[in-house]
Amino acid sequence: MAAGSSSLHIGIVGFGNLGQFLVERITKDGAPLGLALAFVWNRNTEKLKGLVPDELVLGNLSSFADRQCDVIVEVCHPRVVKEFGVHFLSRSHFMVGSPSALADHDLNEKLRQAARLNGRTLYIPSGALWGGQDIQRLNDSGALQALFIRMSKHPSCFRLTGDVLSEWTEGEGRRVLFSGSVAELCPLAPNNVNTMAAAALAAGKLGFNGVQGEIVSDTALSDFHVVEVEVTGPGGFSVHTVRKNPARLGAVTGSATYNSFWNSLLVCKGHGGQVYLC
Ligand SMILES: NC(=O)c1ccc[n+]([C@@H]2O[C@H](COP(=O)([O-])OP(=O)(O)OC[C@H]3O[C@@H](n4cnc5c(N)ncnc54)[C@H](O)[C@@H]3O)[C@@H](O)[C@H]2O)c1
């Protein structure tokens, strides 16, 4: 907790869809839950005018340590995790909204080490992942043998870096865009595979190289995203879940994911120097 206060102070980094949602929820519902805003940062501060009180606007992210802050929440871009994650963990707990950044093995190690050394928690929100804690338990007991995640969305909902989906037509149906390890998928679709990245972190023994993923474009999915998870354990053990997440056409993030982020934030009260799926 920040000195002299019983509230948990939250710094929000990024003021896009998720950032705005979290700022609104903290402002509206935070006080009785013991949550208050420490600061809000966005690369373009104009966007914050009239929506965030001036005293809470952080002009320069490098001066984040000037504000008393218990938990920093990144809802911005994997690049910001790379540049600031270790610094954030030297002062606060850190919830990584863009866990696809951790596909970078070096960064992954540095963040884990920073969490350990500083006794701060690196929180990974479950996002659209169902059963993440069960996967983590199976992983920790050594019984997780394989994990596969398929995300199917309308083509307008994908933001891909390569040209695997440069053209599509309404009504074309289903097309597998990429199938492979989550490590290979993260650079290709950094904004679409956060759920898979959260799964790869829960399944730490398989890791980003061992967890398999598939992204599927399907023009029939105009109202929701589908996330399928297949877990394999010993002696024929298996679990297959199918989650339908309502989403508007063109939306990268399904609507249930916003509330999922809020519920994740409520967990971030400090769990020691470790990575914690919340
Ligand atoms: N963990 C999950 O399940 C999950 C779900 C949805 C989104 N996300 C991730 O969370 C992040 C935010 O999502 P969103 O839906 O709010 O996105 P958004 O596009 O609505 O907002 C992103 C914000 O960050 C800013 N930004 C983008 N690139 C930047 C950069 N390189 N440096 C600084 N600022 C930058 C934008 O200006 C914008 O204000 C994204 O990285 C997204 O991939 C994760």
mmCIF file of C-alpha atoms and ligand atoms in Angstrom:
data_model
loop_
_atom_site.group_PDB
_atom_site.id
_atom_site.type_symbol
_atom_site.label_atom_id
_atom_site.label_comp_id
_atom_site.label_asym_id
_atom_site.label_seq_id
_atom_site.Cartn_x
_atom_site.Cartn_y
_atom_site.Cartn_z
ATOM 1 C CA MET A 1 0.000 0.000 0.000
ATOM 2 C CA ALA A 2 1.151 3.550 -0.672
ATOM 3 C CA ALA A 3 2.350 5.299 2.499
ATOM 4 C CA GLY A 4 -0.291 7.056 4.568
ATOM 5 C CA SER A 5 -3.237 5.399 2.904
ATOM 6 C CA SER A 6 -5.260 2.242 3.259
ATOM 7 C CA SER A 7 -6.143 2.149 -0.458
ATOM 8 C CA LEU A 8 -4.236 0.195 -3.050
ATOM 9 C CA HIS A 9 -2.977 2.749 -5.591
ATOM 10 C CA ILE A 10 -3.109 1.675 -9.225
ATOM 11 C CA GLY A 11 -1.110 3.188 -12.098
ATOM 12 C CA ILE A 12 -2.639 2.657 -15.540
ATOM 13 C CA VAL A 13 -0.242 2.620 -18.509
ATOM 14 C CA GLY A 14 -2.171 3.004 -21.773
ATOM 15 C CA PHE A 15 -5.522 4.692 -22.364
ATOM 16 C CA GLY A 16 -7.037 2.645 -25.180
ATOM 17 C CA ASN A 17 -10.095 0.436 -24.784
ATOM 18 C CA LEU A 18 -8.852 -1.509 -21.760
ATOM 19 C CA GLY A 19 -7.158 1.473 -20.094
ATOM 20 C CA GLN A 20 -10.289 3.624 -20.341
ATOM 21 C CA PHE A 21 -12.433 0.784 -19.052
ATOM 22 C CA LEU A 22 -10.179 0.235 -16.004
ATOM 23 C CA VAL A 23 -9.903 3.961 -15.215
ATOM 24 C CA GLU A 24 -13.703 4.266 -15.315
ATOM 25 C CA ARG A 25 -14.207 1.217 -13.100
ATOM 26 C CA ILE A 26 -11.612 2.341 -10.523
ATOM 27 C CA THR A 27 -13.163 5.829 -10.439
ATOM 28 C CA LYS A 28 -16.712 4.507 -10.146
ATOM 29 C CA ASP A 29 -16.352 1.351 -8.040
ATOM 30 C CA GLY A 30 -12.817 1.478 -6.592
ATOM 31 C CA ALA A 31 -13.271 3.305 -3.247
ATOM 32 C CA PRO A 32 -15.399 0.696 -1.422
ATOM 33 C CA LEU A 33 -13.048 -2.006 -2.740
ATOM 34 C CA GLY A 34 -9.978 -0.130 -1.474
ATOM 35 C CA LEU A 35 -8.697 0.847 -4.940
ATOM 36 C CA ALA A 36 -7.613 4.335 -6.025
ATOM 37 C CA LEU A 37 -5.833 5.722 -9.074
ATOM 38 C CA ALA A 38 -2.154 6.631 -8.656
ATOM 39 C CA PHE A 39 -1.667 7.883 -12.224
ATOM 40 C CA VAL A 40 -2.715 7.406 -15.834
ATOM 41 C CA TRP A 41 -0.210 7.543 -18.673
ATOM 42 C CA ASN A 42 -0.819 7.584 -22.418
ATOM 43 C CA ARG A 43 1.705 8.410 -25.123
ATOM 44 C CA ASN A 44 -0.680 11.107 -26.291
ATOM 45 C CA THR A 45 -1.814 13.079 -23.218
ATOM 46 C CA GLU A 46 -4.437 14.977 -25.264
ATOM 47 C CA LYS A 47 -6.558 11.833 -25.103
ATOM 48 C CA LEU A 48 -6.740 12.119 -21.303
ATOM 49 C CA LYS A 49 -8.007 15.738 -21.255
ATOM 50 C CA GLY A 50 -11.392 16.036 -19.547
ATOM 51 C CA LEU A 51 -11.455 12.307 -18.779
ATOM 52 C CA VAL A 52 -8.698 12.062 -16.158
ATOM 53 C CA PRO A 53 -8.127 14.726 -13.432
ATOM 54 C CA ASP A 54 -4.960 16.736 -14.236
ATOM 55 C CA GLU A 55 -3.215 15.706 -11.011
ATOM 56 C CA LEU A 56 -3.483 12.027 -12.020
ATOM 57 C CA VAL A 57 -2.013 12.482 -15.506
ATOM 58 C CA LEU A 58 1.579 11.257 -15.741
ATOM 59 C CA GLY A 59 3.278 13.231 -18.497
ATOM 60 C CA ASN A 60 6.449 11.187 -18.768
ATOM 61 C CA LEU A 61 6.447 7.438 -18.117
ATOM 62 C CA SER A 62 10.106 7.530 -17.031
ATOM 63 C CA SER A 63 9.024 9.497 -13.938
ATOM 64 C CA PHE A 64 6.493 6.850 -12.830
ATOM 65 C CA ALA A 65 8.492 6.336 -9.595
ATOM 66 C CA ASP A 66 7.611 9.882 -8.460
ATOM 67 C CA ARG A 67 4.066 8.654 -7.812
ATOM 68 C CA GLN A 68 3.224 6.361 -4.946
ATOM 69 C CA CYS A 69 1.868 3.303 -6.607
ATOM 70 C CA ASP A 70 1.206 -0.271 -5.438
ATOM 71 C CA VAL A 71 0.262 -1.910 -8.748
ATOM 72 C CA ILE A 72 1.149 -0.806 -12.286
ATOM 73 C CA VAL A 73 -1.131 -2.121 -15.018
ATOM 74 C CA GLU A 74 0.154 -2.186 -18.604
ATOM 75 C CA VAL A 75 -2.665 -2.052 -21.157
ATOM 76 C CA CYS A 76 -0.707 -0.560 -23.980
ATOM 77 C CA HIS A 77 1.789 -2.479 -26.102
ATOM 78 C CA PRO A 78 4.349 -5.293 -25.633
ATOM 79 C CA ARG A 79 7.092 -2.748 -26.387
ATOM 80 C CA VAL A 80 6.289 -0.874 -23.174
ATOM 81 C CA VAL A 81 6.614 -4.138 -21.205
ATOM 82 C CA LYS A 82 10.047 -4.597 -22.713
ATOM 83 C CA GLU A 83 11.206 -1.066 -21.987
ATOM 84 C CA PHE A 84 9.704 -0.510 -18.527
ATOM 85 C CA GLY A 85 8.717 -3.891 -17.032
ATOM 86 C CA VAL A 86 11.878 -4.428 -14.987
ATOM 87 C CA HIS A 87 11.772 -0.802 -13.729
ATOM 88 C CA PHE A 88 8.109 -1.128 -12.756
ATOM 89 C CA LEU A 89 8.883 -4.269 -10.740
ATOM 90 C CA SER A 90 11.602 -2.434 -8.807
ATOM 91 C CA ARG A 91 8.867 -0.253 -7.264
ATOM 92 C CA SER A 92 5.476 -1.967 -7.606
ATOM 93 C CA HIS A 93 3.618 -5.119 -8.453
ATOM 94 C CA PHE A 94 3.092 -5.291 -12.202
ATOM 95 C CA MET A 95 0.091 -6.621 -14.137
ATOM 96 C CA VAL A 96 1.093 -7.279 -17.752
ATOM 97 C CA GLY A 97 -1.884 -6.750 -20.069
ATOM 98 C CA SER A 98 0.233 -7.706 -23.089
ATOM 99 C CA PRO A 99 1.787 -11.027 -21.966
ATOM 100 C CA SER A 100 2.713 -11.869 -25.578
ATOM 101 C CA ALA A 101 5.790 -9.727 -24.730
ATOM 102 C CA LEU A 102 7.017 -12.620 -22.584
ATOM 103 C CA ALA A 103 7.529 -14.810 -25.657
ATOM 104 C CA ASP A 104 10.894 -13.023 -25.741
ATOM 105 C CA HIS A 105 12.904 -15.484 -23.643
ATOM 106 C CA ASP A 106 15.385 -12.878 -22.434
ATOM 107 C CA LEU A 107 12.695 -10.485 -21.296
ATOM 108 C CA ASN A 108 10.757 -13.339 -19.681
ATOM 109 C CA GLU A 109 13.826 -14.246 -17.601
ATOM 110 C CA LYS A 110 14.591 -10.627 -16.692
ATOM 111 C CA LEU A 111 11.049 -9.999 -15.485
ATOM 112 C CA ARG A 112 10.985 -13.208 -13.409
ATOM 113 C CA GLN A 113 14.324 -12.263 -11.886
ATOM 114 C CA ALA A 114 13.169 -8.698 -11.130
ATOM 115 C CA ALA A 115 10.035 -10.058 -9.439
ATOM 116 C CA ARG A 116 12.133 -12.455 -7.341
ATOM 117 C CA LEU A 117 14.788 -9.918 -6.368
ATOM 118 C CA ASN A 118 12.304 -7.190 -5.440
ATOM 119 C CA GLY A 119 9.702 -9.443 -3.818
ATOM 120 C CA ARG A 120 7.061 -8.018 -6.200
ATOM 121 C CA THR A 121 4.488 -10.000 -8.121
ATOM 122 C CA LEU A 122 4.343 -10.178 -11.891
ATOM 123 C CA TYR A 123 0.613 -10.663 -12.519
ATOM 124 C CA ILE A 124 -0.666 -12.261 -15.710
ATOM 125 C CA PRO A 125 -4.383 -11.636 -16.274
ATOM 126 C CA SER A 126 -6.272 -14.710 -17.545
ATOM 127 C CA GLY A 127 -8.030 -12.597 -20.216
ATOM 128 C CA ALA A 128 -10.128 -14.930 -22.334
ATOM 129 C CA LEU A 129 -8.389 -18.073 -21.028
ATOM 130 C CA TRP A 130 -10.710 -20.508 -19.252
ATOM 131 C CA GLY A 131 -9.208 -22.842 -16.647
ATOM 132 C CA GLY A 132 -5.811 -21.144 -16.448
ATOM 133 C CA GLN A 133 -5.373 -21.969 -12.777
ATOM 134 C CA ASP A 134 -6.229 -25.644 -13.421
ATOM 135 C CA ILE A 135 -3.607 -25.706 -16.167
ATOM 136 C CA GLN A 136 -1.106 -24.128 -13.778
ATOM 137 C CA ARG A 137 -1.856 -26.713 -11.061
ATOM 138 C CA LEU A 138 -1.436 -29.569 -13.550
ATOM 139 C CA ASN A 139 1.805 -27.997 -14.734
ATOM 140 C CA ASP A 140 3.146 -27.541 -11.208
ATOM 141 C CA SER A 141 2.380 -31.168 -10.307
ATOM 142 C CA GLY A 142 4.346 -32.319 -13.369
ATOM 143 C CA ALA A 143 1.298 -33.969 -14.991
ATOM 144 C CA LEU A 144 0.724 -31.579 -17.912
ATOM 145 C CA GLN A 145 1.769 -33.350 -21.111
ATOM 146 C CA ALA A 146 0.377 -31.124 -23.864
ATOM 147 C CA LEU A 147 -1.646 -27.944 -24.335
ATOM 148 C CA PHE A 148 -3.322 -26.700 -27.503
ATOM 149 C CA ILE A 149 -5.298 -23.472 -27.942
ATOM 150 C CA ARG A 150 -7.297 -22.459 -30.979
ATOM 151 C CA MET A 151 -8.675 -18.919 -31.361
ATOM 152 C CA SER A 152 -11.282 -18.404 -34.064
ATOM 153 C CA LYS A 153 -12.534 -14.945 -34.980
ATOM 154 C CA HIS A 154 -14.081 -12.984 -37.802
ATOM 155 C CA PRO A 155 -11.228 -11.792 -40.104
ATOM 156 C CA SER A 156 -11.943 -8.143 -39.186
ATOM 157 C CA CYS A 157 -10.928 -8.977 -35.589
ATOM 158 C CA PHE A 158 -7.347 -9.968 -36.443
ATOM 159 C CA ARG A 159 -4.378 -7.546 -36.364
ATOM 160 C CA LEU A 160 -1.543 -9.499 -37.974
ATOM 161 C CA THR A 161 1.984 -8.349 -38.699
ATOM 162 C CA GLY A 162 2.587 -10.595 -41.743
ATOM 163 C CA ASP A 163 0.503 -10.933 -44.889
ATOM 164 C CA VAL A 164 -1.312 -14.176 -43.951
ATOM 165 C CA LEU A 165 -4.652 -12.340 -44.056
ATOM 166 C CA SER A 166 -4.048 -9.527 -46.495
ATOM 167 C CA GLU A 167 -7.241 -10.325 -48.401
ATOM 168 C CA TRP A 168 -10.545 -11.818 -47.366
ATOM 169 C CA THR A 169 -14.138 -11.648 -48.508
ATOM 170 C CA GLU A 170 -17.323 -11.734 -46.473
ATOM 171 C CA GLY A 171 -18.869 -15.209 -46.723
ATOM 172 C CA GLU A 172 -15.619 -17.039 -47.507
ATOM 173 C CA GLY A 173 -16.000 -19.179 -44.356
ATOM 174 C CA ARG A 174 -13.254 -20.788 -42.320
ATOM 175 C CA ARG A 175 -9.522 -20.500 -42.953
ATOM 176 C CA VAL A 176 -6.664 -21.705 -40.722
ATOM 177 C CA LEU A 177 -4.210 -18.792 -40.707
ATOM 178 C CA PHE A 178 -1.410 -20.297 -38.700
ATOM 179 C CA SER A 179 -0.751 -23.394 -36.654
ATOM 180 C CA GLY A 180 2.421 -23.820 -34.605
ATOM 181 C CA SER A 181 4.039 -23.004 -31.283
ATOM 182 C CA VAL A 182 2.872 -19.982 -29.299
ATOM 183 C CA ALA A 183 6.457 -18.696 -29.569
ATOM 184 C CA GLU A 184 6.048 -18.537 -33.360
ATOM 185 C CA LEU A 185 2.540 -17.073 -33.121
ATOM 186 C CA CYS A 186 3.308 -14.170 -30.740
ATOM 187 C CA PRO A 187 5.349 -12.032 -33.180
ATOM 188 C CA LEU A 188 2.841 -12.761 -35.959
ATOM 189 C CA ALA A 189 -0.267 -11.734 -34.029
ATOM 190 C CA PRO A 190 0.894 -9.843 -30.874
ATOM 191 C CA ASN A 191 -2.530 -8.295 -30.238
ATOM 192 C CA ASN A 192 -4.501 -11.481 -30.769
ATOM 193 C CA VAL A 193 -2.562 -14.103 -28.859
ATOM 194 C CA ASN A 194 -2.428 -12.695 -25.320
ATOM 195 C CA THR A 195 -4.742 -15.481 -24.212
ATOM 196 C CA MET A 196 -2.332 -18.067 -25.632
ATOM 197 C CA ALA A 197 0.585 -16.281 -23.987
ATOM 198 C CA ALA A 198 -1.231 -16.434 -20.622
ATOM 199 C CA ALA A 199 -1.683 -20.177 -21.222
ATOM 200 C CA ALA A 200 2.015 -20.609 -22.049
ATOM 201 C CA LEU A 201 2.879 -18.862 -18.770
ATOM 202 C CA ALA A 202 0.467 -21.086 -16.812
ATOM 203 C CA ALA A 203 2.051 -24.100 -18.516
ATOM 204 C CA GLY A 204 5.567 -22.970 -17.605
ATOM 205 C CA LYS A 205 7.123 -26.428 -18.075
ATOM 206 C CA LEU A 206 5.982 -26.550 -21.720
ATOM 207 C CA GLY A 207 6.610 -22.814 -22.193
ATOM 208 C CA PHE A 208 6.070 -20.731 -25.320
ATOM 209 C CA ASN A 209 7.830 -23.309 -27.487
ATOM 210 C CA GLY A 210 5.945 -26.308 -26.105
ATOM 211 C CA VAL A 211 2.378 -24.940 -26.097
ATOM 212 C CA GLN A 212 0.736 -25.246 -29.516
ATOM 213 C CA GLY A 213 -1.689 -22.698 -30.939
ATOM 214 C CA GLU A 214 -3.839 -22.084 -33.981
ATOM 215 C CA ILE A 215 -5.553 -18.943 -35.268
ATOM 216 C CA VAL A 216 -8.565 -19.356 -37.514
ATOM 217 C CA SER A 217 -10.400 -16.750 -39.549
ATOM 218 C CA ASP A 218 -14.116 -17.497 -39.915
ATOM 219 C CA THR A 219 -16.582 -15.080 -41.537
ATOM 220 C CA ALA A 220 -19.461 -16.897 -39.790
ATOM 221 C CA LEU A 221 -18.208 -15.548 -36.428
ATOM 222 C CA SER A 222 -19.744 -12.078 -36.690
ATOM 223 C CA ASP A 223 -20.954 -11.979 -33.053
ATOM 224 C CA PHE A 224 -18.301 -13.718 -30.971
ATOM 225 C CA HIS A 225 -14.750 -15.009 -30.662
ATOM 226 C CA VAL A 226 -14.206 -18.698 -29.882
ATOM 227 C CA VAL A 227 -11.365 -19.930 -27.678
ATOM 228 C CA GLU A 228 -10.817 -23.702 -27.484
ATOM 229 C CA VAL A 229 -8.397 -25.238 -25.019
ATOM 230 C CA GLU A 230 -7.256 -28.873 -25.116
ATOM 231 C CA VAL A 231 -5.290 -30.147 -22.148
ATOM 232 C CA THR A 232 -3.611 -33.557 -22.087
ATOM 233 C CA GLY A 233 -2.349 -35.362 -18.997
ATOM 234 C CA PRO A 234 -1.222 -38.883 -18.144
ATOM 235 C CA GLY A 235 -3.223 -42.111 -18.564
ATOM 236 C CA GLY A 236 -5.693 -40.732 -21.110
ATOM 237 C CA PHE A 237 -6.619 -37.623 -19.041
ATOM 238 C CA SER A 238 -7.925 -34.782 -21.214
ATOM 239 C CA VAL A 239 -10.029 -31.612 -20.970
ATOM 240 C CA HIS A 240 -11.541 -29.723 -23.900
ATOM 241 C CA THR A 241 -13.231 -26.362 -23.274
ATOM 242 C CA VAL A 242 -14.949 -24.085 -25.802
ATOM 243 C CA ARG A 243 -15.504 -20.479 -24.761
ATOM 244 C CA LYS A 244 -17.694 -18.132 -26.817
ATOM 245 C CA ASN A 245 -16.831 -14.529 -26.057
ATOM 246 C CA PRO A 246 -19.366 -12.016 -27.471
ATOM 247 C CA ALA A 247 -17.562 -9.436 -29.648
ATOM 248 C CA ARG A 248 -18.515 -6.758 -32.151
ATOM 249 C CA LEU A 249 -17.272 -7.012 -35.753
ATOM 250 C CA GLY A 250 -13.706 -5.678 -35.875
ATOM 251 C CA ALA A 251 -13.188 -5.914 -32.091
ATOM 252 C CA VAL A 252 -9.802 -7.385 -31.124
ATOM 253 C CA THR A 253 -11.032 -7.834 -27.539
ATOM 254 C CA GLY A 254 -14.224 -9.726 -26.670
ATOM 255 C CA SER A 255 -16.591 -7.939 -24.269
ATOM 256 C CA ALA A 256 -16.295 -10.528 -21.435
ATOM 257 C CA THR A 257 -12.533 -9.896 -21.415
ATOM 258 C CA TYR A 258 -13.055 -6.388 -19.972
ATOM 259 C CA ASN A 259 -14.740 -7.744 -16.847
ATOM 260 C CA SER A 260 -12.160 -10.494 -16.711
ATOM 261 C CA PHE A 261 -9.428 -7.806 -16.516
ATOM 262 C CA TRP A 262 -11.281 -6.033 -13.713
ATOM 263 C CA ASN A 263 -11.605 -9.275 -11.740
ATOM 264 C CA SER A 264 -7.904 -9.936 -12.316
ATOM 265 C CA LEU A 265 -7.020 -6.495 -10.972
ATOM 266 C CA LEU A 266 -8.972 -7.203 -7.780
ATOM 267 C CA VAL A 267 -6.608 -10.133 -7.126
ATOM 268 C CA CYS A 268 -3.433 -7.986 -7.372
ATOM 269 C CA LYS A 269 -2.779 -7.401 -3.685
ATOM 270 C CA GLY A 270 0.755 -8.816 -3.585
ATOM 271 C CA HIS A 271 1.719 -12.495 -3.818
ATOM 272 C CA GLY A 272 5.467 -12.191 -3.253
ATOM 273 C CA GLY A 273 8.282 -12.379 -5.813
ATOM 274 C CA GLN A 274 6.726 -14.664 -8.373
ATOM 275 C CA VAL A 275 4.670 -14.851 -11.562
ATOM 276 C CA TYR A 276 0.992 -15.208 -10.697
ATOM 277 C CA LEU A 277 -1.875 -15.943 -13.046
ATOM 278 C CA CYS A 278 -4.879 -13.911 -11.910
HETATM 279 N N1 LIG B 1 -4.361 -10.279 -21.934
HETATM 280 C C1 LIG B 1 -5.416 -10.266 -22.727
HETATM 281 O O1 LIG B 1 -6.208 -11.190 -22.756
HETATM 282 C C2 LIG B 1 -5.647 -9.080 -23.609
HETATM 283 C C3 LIG B 1 -6.904 -8.817 -24.118
HETATM 284 C C4 LIG B 1 -7.055 -7.674 -24.878
HETATM 285 C C5 LIG B 1 -5.993 -6.850 -25.169
HETATM 286 N N2 LIG B 1 -4.781 -7.147 -24.645
HETATM 287 C C6 LIG B 1 -3.610 -6.304 -24.907
HETATM 288 O O2 LIG B 1 -3.674 -5.168 -24.071
HETATM 289 C C7 LIG B 1 -3.147 -4.036 -24.745
HETATM 290 C C8 LIG B 1 -4.210 -2.941 -24.775
HETATM 291 O O3 LIG B 1 -5.379 -3.409 -25.428
HETATM 292 P P1 LIG B 1 -6.530 -2.391 -25.898
HETATM 293 O O4 LIG B 1 -7.640 -3.215 -26.402
HETATM 294 O O5 LIG B 1 -6.779 -1.400 -24.813
HETATM 295 O O6 LIG B 1 -5.783 -1.686 -27.103
HETATM 296 P P2 LIG B 1 -6.032 -0.247 -27.751
HETATM 297 O O7 LIG B 1 -5.446 -0.296 -29.114
HETATM 298 O O8 LIG B 1 -7.447 0.169 -27.588
HETATM 299 O O9 LIG B 1 -5.148 0.737 -26.834
HETATM 300 C C9 LIG B 1 -3.752 0.715 -26.794
HETATM 301 C C10 LIG B 1 -3.251 2.058 -26.243
HETATM 302 O O10 LIG B 1 -1.829 2.005 -26.180
HETATM 303 C C11 LIG B 1 -1.256 2.999 -27.045
HETATM 304 N N3 LIG B 1 -0.102 2.416 -27.724
HETATM 305 C C12 LIG B 1 -0.101 1.528 -28.733
HETATM 306 N N4 LIG B 1 1.157 1.222 -29.085
HETATM 307 C C13 LIG B 1 1.967 1.914 -28.276
HETATM 308 C C14 LIG B 1 3.380 1.998 -28.134
HETATM 309 N N5 LIG B 1 4.215 1.321 -28.905
HETATM 310 N N6 LIG B 1 3.867 2.820 -27.175
HETATM 311 C C15 LIG B 1 3.044 3.510 -26.379
HETATM 312 N N7 LIG B 1 1.706 3.477 -26.465
HETATM 313 C C16 LIG B 1 1.174 2.674 -27.402
HETATM 314 C C17 LIG B 1 -2.346 3.439 -27.997
HETATM 315 O O11 LIG B 1 -2.170 4.769 -28.368
HETATM 316 C C18 LIG B 1 -3.609 3.239 -27.132
HETATM 317 O O12 LIG B 1 -3.833 4.366 -26.314
HETATM 318 C C19 LIG B 1 -2.715 -4.515 -26.154
HETATM 319 O O13 LIG B 1 -1.352 -4.827 -26.151
HETATM 320 C C20 LIG B 1 -3.539 -5.776 -26.330
HETATM 321 O O14 LIG B 1 -2.881 -6.697 -27.151
HETATM 322 C C21 LIG B 1 -4.606 -8.236 -23.875
#
